[in-house]
Structure formats: C-alpha cells, structure tokens
C-alpha positions as a printed Julia matrix, in Angstrom:
591×3 Matrix{Float64}:
   7.69   -8.38  -29.54
   9.34   -7.99  -26.14
   9.25   -4.94  -23.9
  10.93   -4.09  -20.61
   8.15   -3.83  -18.01
   7.82   -3.67  -14.25
   5.64   -6.27  -12.63
   2.84   -3.73  -12.24
   3.07   -2.7   -15.88
   3.02   -6.36  -16.88
  -0.11   -7.02  -14.82
  -1.82   -4.14  -16.61
  -0.71   -5.55  -19.96
  -1.9    -9.01  -18.99
  -5.3    -7.64  -18.03
  -5.6    -5.84  -21.35
  -4.54   -8.85  -23.42
  -6.88  -11.15  -21.47
  -9.96   -9.11  -22.16
 -10.49   -7.3   -18.86
 -13.07   -4.57  -19.41
 -13.59   -3.23  -15.85
 -10.92   -2.42  -13.26
 -11.09   -0.64   -9.9
  -8.64    0.21   -7.15
  -7.6     2.54   -4.39
  -3.99    3.67   -4.79
  -1.48    2.08   -2.45
   2.2     1.24   -2.8
   3.29   -1.16   -4.24
   0.15   -1.63   -6.37
  -0.64    1.87   -7.63
   0.95    1.71  -11.08
  -1.28   -1.16  -12.24
  -4.37    0.99  -12.71
  -2.34    3.99  -13.87
  -1.08    1.86  -16.76
  -4.26   -0.1   -17.41
  -6.38    3.05  -17.91
  -4.28    3.89  -20.99
  -5.42    0.8   -22.89
  -8.47    1.02  -25.2
 -11.55   -0.96  -24.3
 -10.88   -0.93  -20.55
 -12.85    1.07  -18.0
 -10.64    1.78  -14.98
 -11.42    3.88  -11.9
 -10.11    5.02   -8.56
 -12.62    4.15   -5.85
 -12.91    5.96   -2.5
 -11.52    2.86   -0.76
 -10.65   -0.79   -1.37
 -13.99   -2.16   -0.17
 -15.85   -0.06   -2.72
 -13.32   -1.05   -5.41
 -13.93   -4.73   -4.72
 -17.68   -4.22   -4.73
 -17.47   -2.44   -8.1
 -15.46   -5.39   -9.35
 -17.94   -7.86   -7.9
 -20.82   -6.18   -9.7
 -18.93   -6.13  -12.98
 -17.93   -9.79  -12.68
 -21.41  -10.93  -11.71
 -22.61   -8.94  -14.69
 -20.33  -11.04  -16.89
 -17.31   -8.8   -17.45
 -13.72   -9.86  -16.89
 -12.61   -7.73  -13.96
  -9.4    -6.72  -12.19
  -9.31   -5.18   -8.7
  -5.99   -4.09   -7.22
  -4.8    -2.92   -3.8
  -1.89   -3.09   -1.4
  -1.92   -5.76    1.27
  -3.56   -3.71    4.04
  -6.26   -2.72    1.56
  -7.5    -6.32    1.63
  -8.31   -5.77    5.31
 -10.73   -3.07    4.2
 -12.13   -5.22    1.38
 -12.35   -8.49    3.33
 -16.09   -8.27    3.98
 -17.24   -8.45    0.34
 -14.33  -10.75   -0.59
 -15.4   -13.54    1.74
 -19.0   -13.47    0.57
 -18.0   -13.18   -3.1
 -16.2   -16.48   -2.58
 -19.62  -17.93   -1.74
 -21.61  -16.33   -4.56
 -18.98  -17.02   -7.16
 -18.7   -14.89  -10.28
 -19.78  -14.88  -13.9
 -17.03  -13.09  -15.75
 -13.52  -13.71  -14.45
 -12.52  -11.84  -11.28
  -8.9   -11.28  -10.2
  -7.88   -9.52   -7.01
  -4.26   -8.31   -6.97
  -2.87   -8.15   -3.44
   0.49   -6.35   -3.47
   2.24   -7.39   -0.25
   5.15   -5.48    1.26
   7.74   -7.7     2.99
  10.21   -5.42    4.72
   7.56   -2.69    5.07
   9.09   -0.35    2.49
   5.95    1.78    2.59
   3.52    0.12    4.98
   2.5    -0.07    8.62
   2.74   -3.86    8.77
   3.96   -6.77    6.66
   0.99   -9.12    6.8
   1.09  -12.12    4.47
  -2.12  -12.04    2.45
  -1.81  -15.61    1.25
  -3.58  -16.35    4.53
  -6.58  -14.39    3.26
  -6.82  -16.68    0.24
  -6.89  -19.76    2.46
  -9.34  -18.14    4.86
 -11.68  -17.07    2.06
 -11.12  -20.39    0.24
 -10.05  -18.83   -3.04
  -6.97  -19.82   -5.06
  -3.83  -17.67   -4.94
  -1.18  -17.35   -7.66
   2.33  -15.96   -7.11
   4.38  -14.7   -10.08
   8.18  -14.72  -10.0
   8.87  -12.33  -12.88
   7.3    -9.63  -15.02
   6.56  -12.23  -17.69
   4.7   -14.35  -15.16
   2.85  -11.26  -13.92
   1.41  -10.83  -17.39
   0.76  -14.51  -18.04
  -0.75  -15.27  -14.64
  -3.42  -12.6   -15.04
  -4.77  -14.57  -17.99
  -4.43  -17.87  -16.14
  -6.15  -16.43  -13.06
  -9.08  -15.25  -15.18
  -9.39  -18.7   -16.75
  -9.33  -20.39  -13.34
 -11.87  -17.88  -12.07
 -14.32  -18.65  -14.85
 -13.68  -22.4   -14.88
 -14.25  -22.79  -11.15
 -16.66  -19.89  -10.56
 -14.45  -18.2    -7.98
 -12.55  -15.02   -7.28
  -8.79  -15.56   -7.66
  -6.03  -13.72   -5.81
  -2.82  -12.76   -7.59
  -0.3   -12.06   -4.84
   2.73   -9.95   -5.66
   5.38   -8.38   -3.44
   7.25   -5.09   -3.65
  10.24   -6.61   -5.46
   8.06   -8.24   -8.12
   5.82   -5.17   -8.5
   8.69   -2.74   -9.05
  11.4    -4.85  -10.7
  11.71   -4.83  -14.48
  12.0    -7.72  -16.88
  11.49   -8.45  -20.56
   7.93   -9.47  -21.39
   6.66  -11.07  -24.58
   3.66   -9.02  -25.65
   0.54  -10.4   -27.27
  -2.68   -9.06  -28.7
  -5.99   -8.53  -26.93
  -7.95  -11.76  -27.12
 -11.3   -10.21  -27.89
 -14.64   -9.89  -26.1
 -15.2   -12.14  -23.1
 -18.22  -10.49  -21.5
 -21.01  -12.94  -20.73
 -24.71  -12.31  -20.39
 -26.06  -11.69  -16.91
 -28.64  -14.24  -15.76
 -30.72  -13.45  -12.68
 -30.1   -16.09   -9.99
 -31.14  -15.09   -6.47
 -30.13  -18.4    -4.91
 -26.57  -17.84   -6.15
 -26.14  -14.14   -5.59
 -28.46  -13.18   -2.72
 -26.68  -14.38    0.4
 -29.49  -14.73    2.91
 -28.81  -17.66    5.29
 -31.02  -20.1     3.39
 -29.03  -19.51    0.2
 -25.64  -19.13    1.84
 -25.8   -22.58    3.44
 -26.11  -24.18    0.03
 -23.33  -21.98   -1.39
 -20.96  -23.07    1.37
 -21.39  -26.63    0.14
 -20.48  -25.41   -3.35
 -17.35  -23.71   -1.98
 -16.12  -26.94   -0.39
 -16.83  -28.94   -3.55
 -14.97  -26.32   -5.55
 -11.96  -26.6    -3.27
 -11.71  -30.33   -4.03
 -11.87  -29.65   -7.77
  -9.18  -26.99   -7.46
  -7.05  -29.43   -5.49
  -7.11  -31.84   -8.42
  -6.49  -29.05  -10.94
  -3.31  -27.73   -9.3
  -1.62  -31.14   -9.5
  -1.16  -30.77  -13.24
  -1.22  -26.99  -13.69
   2.0   -26.03  -15.53
   2.79  -23.11  -13.19
   3.56  -25.75  -10.55
   6.66  -27.42  -11.91
   9.72  -29.41  -10.83
  13.16  -28.33  -12.01
  15.37  -31.31  -11.3
  18.99  -30.79  -10.32
  21.1   -32.49   -7.72
  18.76  -34.44   -5.48
  20.79  -33.85   -2.37
  18.83  -30.63   -1.81
  15.22  -30.02   -2.75
  13.69  -26.56   -2.34
  10.0   -25.74   -2.47
   9.5   -22.04   -3.12
   7.48  -19.38   -4.93
   7.44  -15.74   -5.94
  10.61  -13.67   -5.94
  12.31  -16.15   -3.61
  12.42  -18.61   -6.51
  14.7   -16.2    -8.38
  16.97  -15.91   -5.35
  17.22  -19.69   -4.96
  18.11  -20.06   -8.64
  20.91  -17.57   -8.18
  22.27  -18.93   -4.9
  21.86  -22.64   -5.57
  21.51  -23.15   -9.34
  22.29  -26.86   -9.11
  19.65  -27.95   -6.58
  16.26  -29.43   -7.33
  13.42  -26.93   -7.12
   9.67  -27.31   -6.92
   8.42  -23.93   -8.09
   4.86  -23.3    -7.04
   2.94  -20.74   -9.06
  -0.25  -21.62   -7.16
   0.31  -21.68   -3.41
  -3.29  -22.36   -2.39
  -4.42  -24.97   -2.72
  -1.1   -26.8    -2.82
  -0.48  -29.75   -5.2
  -0.16  -32.34   -2.45
   0.7   -35.31   -4.65
   3.33  -33.35   -6.59
   4.88  -32.23   -3.31
   4.97  -35.79   -1.94
   6.62  -37.08   -5.1
   9.2   -34.3    -5.03
   9.96  -34.82   -1.33
  10.47  -38.54   -1.87
  13.22  -37.89   -4.4
  15.43  -35.49   -2.4
  17.62  -36.06    0.65
  17.11  -32.67    2.28
  13.81  -30.84    1.89
  13.53  -27.07    2.4
  10.66  -24.61    2.12
  11.89  -21.06    1.53
   9.27  -18.31    1.61
   9.0   -14.75    2.85
   7.03  -13.89    5.97
   4.63  -16.57    7.25
   5.22  -20.34    6.98
   2.21  -20.51    4.69
   3.36  -23.35    2.46
   5.44  -24.98    5.18
   2.51  -25.42    7.56
   0.35  -26.97    4.85
   3.19  -29.33    3.92
   3.69  -30.33    7.54
  -0.02  -31.18    7.76
   0.7   -33.64    4.95
   3.09  -35.47    7.28
   6.31  -34.17    5.73
   9.02  -32.42    7.74
  10.74  -29.78    5.63
  13.22  -27.28    7.05
  11.77  -23.8     6.83
  11.15  -21.23    9.52
  13.44  -23.16   11.83
  16.29  -21.37   10.06
  14.56  -18.67    7.98
  12.94  -15.64    9.65
   9.25  -14.74    9.66
  10.24  -11.07    9.59
  11.36   -8.97    6.64
  12.57   -9.88    3.19
  14.6   -12.9     2.15
  17.84  -12.19    0.27
  20.35  -14.19   -1.72
  22.95  -13.79    1.0
  20.52  -14.95    3.67
  19.58  -18.06    1.7
  23.24  -18.97    1.22
  24.12  -18.43    4.88
  21.15  -20.36    6.21
  21.56  -23.31    3.87
  25.3   -23.51    4.53
  24.58  -23.61    8.26
  22.62  -26.87    8.04
  23.14  -28.7     4.74
  25.47  -31.63    4.13
  25.71  -30.6     0.47
  27.6   -27.35    0.81
  29.13  -27.68   -2.64
  25.67  -26.98   -4.13
  25.6   -23.47   -2.68
  27.2   -20.6    -4.59
  29.38  -19.0    -1.96
  30.26  -16.02   -4.16
  27.26  -14.11   -2.75
  29.1   -14.17    0.59
  32.28  -12.65   -0.81
  32.63   -8.91   -0.13
  32.02   -7.09   -3.36
  28.81   -5.37   -4.24
  27.58   -6.04   -0.73
  30.65   -4.36    0.7
  29.71   -1.15   -1.09
  26.57   -1.01    1.02
  28.78   -0.73    4.1
  30.24    2.57    2.93
  29.14    5.27    5.35
  27.02    7.87    3.61
  25.12   10.73    5.23
  21.81    9.69    6.72
  18.84   11.01    4.75
  15.71   10.44    6.82
  12.28   10.85    5.22
  11.09   14.42    5.45
   8.29   16.64    4.2
   9.13   18.42    0.96
  10.16   22.08    0.93
   6.96   24.1     0.87
   4.84   21.22    2.18
   1.56   22.67    3.47
   1.57   20.23    6.4
   4.75   21.57    8.02
   3.3    24.68    9.64
   0.44   22.79   11.27
   2.73   20.26   12.93
   5.01   23.02   14.14
   1.99   24.64   15.83
   0.75   21.34   17.28
   4.22   20.74   18.7
   4.35   24.21   20.23
   0.89   23.73   21.79
   1.91   20.3    23.13
  -1.23   18.7    21.75
  -1.95   14.98   21.84
  -2.26   14.25   18.13
  -3.97   11.11   16.85
  -2.46   10.56   13.43
  -3.31    8.83   10.19
  -1.82    7.47    6.97
  -0.32    9.96    4.5
   2.61   12.28    3.89
   1.66   14.02    7.12
   2.67   10.92    9.08
   6.15   12.42    8.74
   4.98   14.96   11.31
   5.81   12.32   13.9
   9.55   12.59   13.19
  12.08   15.1    14.57
  12.16   18.02   14.75
   8.36   18.36   14.53
   7.5    15.31   16.66
   3.83   16.17   16.72
   2.01   12.86   16.32
   1.14   10.28   18.96
  -0.45    7.45   16.96
  -0.66    6.06   13.44
  -2.62    2.84   13.05
  -4.47    2.64    9.75
  -6.44    4.67    7.24
  -9.1     6.68    9.06
  -8.11    5.61   12.57
  -7.19    9.1    13.77
 -10.73   10.39   14.23
 -12.12    7.45   16.18
  -8.92    7.26   18.22
  -9.31   10.9    19.25
 -12.85   10.21   20.45
 -11.63    7.2    22.39
  -8.84    9.21   24.03
 -11.28   11.94   24.99
 -13.72    9.46   26.54
 -10.93    7.75   28.44
  -9.46   11.04   29.69
 -12.08   13.81   29.97
  -9.48   15.93   31.7
  -7.58   16.11   28.39
 -10.34   18.15   26.76
  -8.81   20.85   24.63
  -5.56   18.96   24.18
  -6.6    16.08   21.9
  -6.91   16.52   18.14
  -6.86   14.22   15.12
  -5.18   14.89   11.78
  -6.24   13.28    8.53
  -5.66   13.98    4.84
  -8.37   14.77    2.31
  -8.07   11.45    0.47
  -7.84    9.48    3.7
 -10.87   11.28    5.12
 -12.91   10.24    2.08
 -11.45    6.72    2.28
 -12.46    5.92    5.85
 -12.67    9.03    8.0
 -16.28   10.0     7.36
 -17.77    7.35    9.64
 -15.35    8.28   12.43
 -16.47   11.91   12.29
 -20.1    10.77   12.22
 -19.36    8.78   15.38
 -18.04   11.91   17.1
 -21.17   13.87   16.16
 -23.5    11.05   17.16
 -21.83   10.26   20.48
 -21.35   13.88   21.53
 -17.59   14.01   21.34
 -15.8    17.32   21.69
 -12.54   16.72   19.89
 -11.17   18.68   16.96
 -10.57   16.98   13.63
  -8.04   18.67   11.35
  -8.41   17.78    7.66
  -5.2    18.42    5.74
  -6.53   19.19    2.28
  -3.69   19.25   -0.25
  -5.98   18.49   -3.21
  -4.51   15.09   -4.03
  -3.56   11.63   -2.83
   0.02   12.74   -2.48
   1.93    9.93   -0.8
   1.25    7.37   -3.52
   2.02    9.73   -6.39
  -0.7    12.39   -6.77
  -3.72   10.32   -7.67
  -7.12   11.95   -7.91
  -9.97   11.33   -5.48
 -13.62   12.43   -5.15
 -12.66   15.94   -3.96
 -10.28   16.78   -6.82
 -12.89   17.01   -9.57
 -11.06   14.57  -11.88
 -11.3    10.82  -12.49
  -8.46    8.36  -13.06
  -8.76    9.06  -16.78
  -8.49   12.82  -16.03
 -12.06   13.51  -17.05
 -13.84   16.31  -15.15
 -16.36   15.1   -12.59
 -18.24   16.23   -9.5
 -16.12   17.63   -6.7
 -16.93   16.89   -3.07
 -17.21   20.0    -0.9
 -15.48   18.86    2.29
 -16.92   21.64    4.45
 -20.47   20.91    3.28
 -19.94   17.18    3.82
 -18.67   17.78    7.35
 -21.69   19.95    8.18
 -24.02   17.3     6.76
 -22.55   14.84    9.27
 -23.73   17.06   12.1
 -20.62   19.15   12.8
 -21.61   22.78   13.4
 -18.16   24.27   13.98
 -16.21   24.18   10.71
 -13.23   26.5    10.33
 -10.86   27.12    7.43
  -7.17   27.86    7.94
  -4.14   28.75    5.84
  -1.2    26.53    6.84
   1.25   29.25    5.76
  -0.13   31.78    8.26
   1.24   30.54   11.58
  -0.39   33.14   13.84
  -3.83   32.58   12.35
  -3.37   28.81   12.4
  -2.37   28.79   16.06
  -5.33   30.95   17.03
  -7.82   28.73   15.18
  -6.41   25.51   16.63
  -6.56   26.9    20.17
 -10.13   28.17   19.74
 -11.52   25.01   18.16
  -9.76   22.63   20.54
 -11.21   24.54   23.52
 -14.79   24.32   22.23
 -17.25   22.17   24.14
 -18.54   20.54   20.97
 -16.98   18.74   18.02
 -15.21   20.89   15.48
 -13.38   20.52   12.2
 -10.56   22.65   10.82
  -9.91   22.34    7.09
  -6.32   23.37    6.44
  -6.11   23.87    2.69
  -3.14   24.4     0.39
  -2.17   22.3    -2.65
   0.73   19.87   -2.39
   3.99   21.71   -3.05
   4.8    19.32   -5.89
   1.61   20.31   -7.71
   2.5    24.01   -7.82
   4.05   24.79  -11.2
   5.24   28.29  -10.26
   6.47   28.74   -6.69
   6.96   32.09   -5.0
  10.37   33.71   -5.0
  12.74   31.87   -2.67
  13.96   33.37    0.56
  17.51   34.41    1.26
  19.33   35.19    4.49
  21.65   38.0     5.49
  24.4    36.32    7.55
  25.22   39.55    9.37
  21.62   39.9    10.56
  21.1    36.24   11.46
  21.65   35.67   15.19
  21.97   31.9    14.58
  19.2    31.09   17.05
  18.14   28.24   14.76
  14.48   28.76   15.55
  13.7    28.34   11.85
  15.43   24.94   11.9
  12.63   23.63   14.12
  10.49   23.48   10.98
  12.58   20.64    9.57
  12.63   22.21    6.11
  15.17   20.63    3.71
  15.81   24.06    2.18
  17.38   25.24    5.45
  20.74   24.11    6.77
  22.6    25.07    9.92
  26.01   26.68    9.59
  28.63   27.61   12.13
  27.68   31.28   12.13
  24.27   31.43   10.46
  21.55   29.4     8.82
  21.76   28.97    5.03
  18.9    28.81    2.53
  19.11   26.6    -0.54
  17.37   28.78   -3.14
  17.03   25.81   -5.51
  14.81   24.06   -2.94
  13.01   27.0    -1.3
   9.43   27.51   -2.52
   8.88   30.81   -0.72
   6.27   29.52    1.74
   7.48   32.1     4.32
   7.2    29.88    7.4
  10.85   30.41    8.3
  10.53   34.18    7.95
   7.57   34.18   10.34
   9.71   32.48   12.99
  12.86   34.56   12.5
  13.23   37.01   15.46
  15.92   39.11   13.76
  14.26   39.6    10.37
  17.23   38.0     8.61
  15.04   36.05    6.18
  13.63   37.99    3.22
  12.42   37.13   -0.26
  15.11   37.37   -2.89
  15.3    40.91   -4.22
  13.99   42.52   -1.03
  16.27   44.82    0.93
  17.44   43.43    4.26
  18.11   45.94    6.96
C-alpha cells in the first residue's frame, strides 16, 4: 500500500517499520514532525528532551543497551549534541543508532545554514542523504543496518525541502523485535584515555571497512545517459538535476561519507565533462579533488542558499559544450514569472494577542539594551518594536547580558536579557547560574507562554505534559531560579503595561541579579479570547500611538485607526495606549 507522506512522516514510518523502540529529540524546524508522528506508533517510546545533547545521550544509552534508536534535531541542534556524538563514535553502539540532522539551506527558519555533513566527516561516522520521501523511509532501515554491522552511529541528513515535501511511499510492516542484550564492557564504553586510545584504532579500522562497503551499496548508483555530461549529486539536488538535464549521466550518491572512490573514478573516466552539484559546502567536491579529479562545482555554483532548477540550467549552460542536454524550458517565463507579480509585503509579526508584545513595547520605550534569544520573541527585533540587540543561539541571551555588563559597568540598569520558558530550560539555566556565581547585576526576563511556541506548541518540562500528552511533573520556574542563587524574582503580567514598566525599571536598577517571569499563555493556546475591541472614529485623534505595538489586528486609515474584530483577542494593550479613549471592548459605550 502507498501513502502520501512528507519526508519527516516517512522517517517516522521507516523508524517504526525498522524496529526502533526508543526515540528522543528537541523540537526544531525542519525536524519537529518526525517525533510528533513517531510517538503515534505502537511499540515505540518517544520523548521530548530538554535539549539536543540530552536527547542524544538518551539515545546513546538506549543503543548501548541494545535497542534500535532514533534521535532527531535541526542542524544547529547538532552543535549542542556534538560532545556526546564524537565520543559515541568511539564507543560504538549495540542496537542501531541513527541521528537525523535536518539542515536548512536558505535559512527558512534558522540563524545559520551550516552543512552538517562536515560533522559526519569530523566525527568519522557515515552519512546518508535521501532524495525523496520513499528514500527517507528506506534509508532509516539501511542506516540502522549499517549502524549495527559496523558498530557506529549513523547520520541521516535531510534538508528543509526533503523534510517538508510530500511523495508517495510504499508502506511495509514492522519487522519485529531487534533489541539485543546488554553486555558490560568497560573497555568499550568507558572512555578514559587508556580505553579511548584503543577505540580510536577501532574507529580508523571501521572507516576502511565502510570505505569498501560504500563501493557496492545500492544507494550509490550510476544512471547512464549521454556521456558528454556527468553529474555527481545527492539529496534534493538529484531531483533538480533529473528535471533540468534528464538526458545526462548521473552518479547519485545516497552515502556521501565515506565516498565510493572507485565508483567515482570509473564514472569520471566515462564522461567528458564532470560536475559536482550540491547545496552549501563543497563537501563531496573537496573529497573528489583529493582523489586527483577536477570536477566543476563551486566554481560556478554558490556556497550560499538553496540550489534551484533554474540555477542549475543557467550555470550549466554558461560552461558546457553540450547545451542540447539541458532543458531550457525552466528558463522560459511561466510559473517563474508569476513570482514576479508584486504582492503586498507580509513581514513576520507576533500574533494578535501575543503576550510578548507588551514587554517589547516597554523595553523600546525604556531604550534598554536587550540581549535576545531564539523563539517567537525574536520578532521583537523588527519594526515597530525594535527592542532587541542580539540573537545568537539558544540560551545565549543571559550570558551575553553578563558579558555586556562586565564590559560596560556604566550601562548598569540598561542591560537586560529576554528568553522563553522552553529556551531557558534548554540552555539558559547555566547562564543564569553564571550570573549568580560571578556577581552579575543584570536582569533576566523569562517569557513564559507555557509552550514551545515557535516550532508548533510542543511540551517541555514546565508544561506538565510529555510528548505523548501524559501528565508529568511540572518545573516551577520561580523556585528553580531561586535555587540557582537569585534572590530577586518578580512576576509580571504582560497585558498590564504600567505594572510591567514599573517592575522592569525597579529590577534593572537593582545592584544584584534579578529575574522577571512574565507569564501569559500563547495566544494560539487560548480557546476563548476576550471580547474584541472596537474604535469610535469620531473619538480617535489618529495619533497612531497604538500602531507602535505592531499588532496585526490594527490598521492605519486616513482619518482613524481600524480594528479587525476577527483578529483582535481583547488583550487591551492598544486601549492602554490610546490617549483619547477611542478604543473600547465591543458592547461598551464610547463617550
């Protein structure tokens, strides 16, 4: 039976069919839906972890214990999980272990576009790259087999287009129980230097065995066409090449580390022009050049952003002698021309009723230096709020605020950090501990909206629910903060602007570290909003002060501001700013 699945759904299905029994992750686009789908299958334990490092460590324990395991994260999550990953490559596994790294060429929802294939080479673990939803499913099973055969973690590297595109997938049945017995082996699993030296030898021997294996692995295959042009490619770019140049010869690599060197040499010897087309870094190209071959790659293709069909056609046509092999129809104005139609700009914006909006309005009015973090609240950096100075990575806001304070003591009282509840639990706790330990005096503002909102409302340790929606312990953020050594802990309502401003001013001026917990649930979690506001045009003086909130429910007119009652959640921020009293809840008398 076939079913239409996204790449993420297919990975979940592949894990289920291949006998995965333990899975862990921290949500992050474009990987989130894998665990959300996998948890629905019987016989699989799946969990959200506080961060990616913990998720990988959970997976490591399960795999060493003999269970087939899947750990998933977005590309920057591997930065967090790199420490255990590199050592797990030394210890090896017992049950199969697959790490899904969902990369984001084009930075659709990320702060960088790092190419995590480099991690696989650095850690000396194999990496597989699917080109379709069907391959997403199938390669999970293959990766588990490789993992167990060669006693190694295996990376499955997807990209946004593969993760979120749909394709028909042939479904199978679950293959049964694969869990192995755990056998105590300190020399293998306890990485003190004396043991680790011997394991490094094993890693290098394993690499040689993998090198031989990939030469005949069926996911590395040649599709012969016209031998004027030969293209070596992988992942979603393979699909683009097939569309743009269906008649050329293609070496499709499903395993991109280690590379099948002999297969590549044989392919290169048969074609007149050799190209390597890949997104982001010249990962395959550099390895091929080390082999003594000279393919055309990043000389004409960029290291930045996504590759497209049109780009491939244009670049190949600019250098090839075999122009008749390129389908020039992708260059003809048609569907592409429709993208040139001017439509109104719709920048990203906080939702109507977002509990973060009021805080950033206050921070802007107070002209604070705001060290920011990763979450919906990062939108507070954009006009008209413009109340964020930095955004680096998960948890960076708190440490950055301490660093700014130490560099500029004269800025005391004007430096704060903002961080969400999920992000604080992910990697903000140690930063706050640093402030307490090193006698900082900055204010940390925790934006508690009771969810991991930006990635789709996933639960975390302070929501009281697990991934499977079972009730569990609920972290008390205020108690946790006090346990870290912070004595000043204040609570604030983000919909009370006067109170919020007073608390921010008081805490920022304190000569000791302080924390403000600004708590309201995400607007999208509220099933019944308050009555919307309406405006009396005759009373409105059109000062547009309310427009400084950047609320999508408000729009500026020639004579007065208008309220879209279908969008308004009744948060009352606009009414608090209105000097003429023109904004009232629907049904209230204006006058």
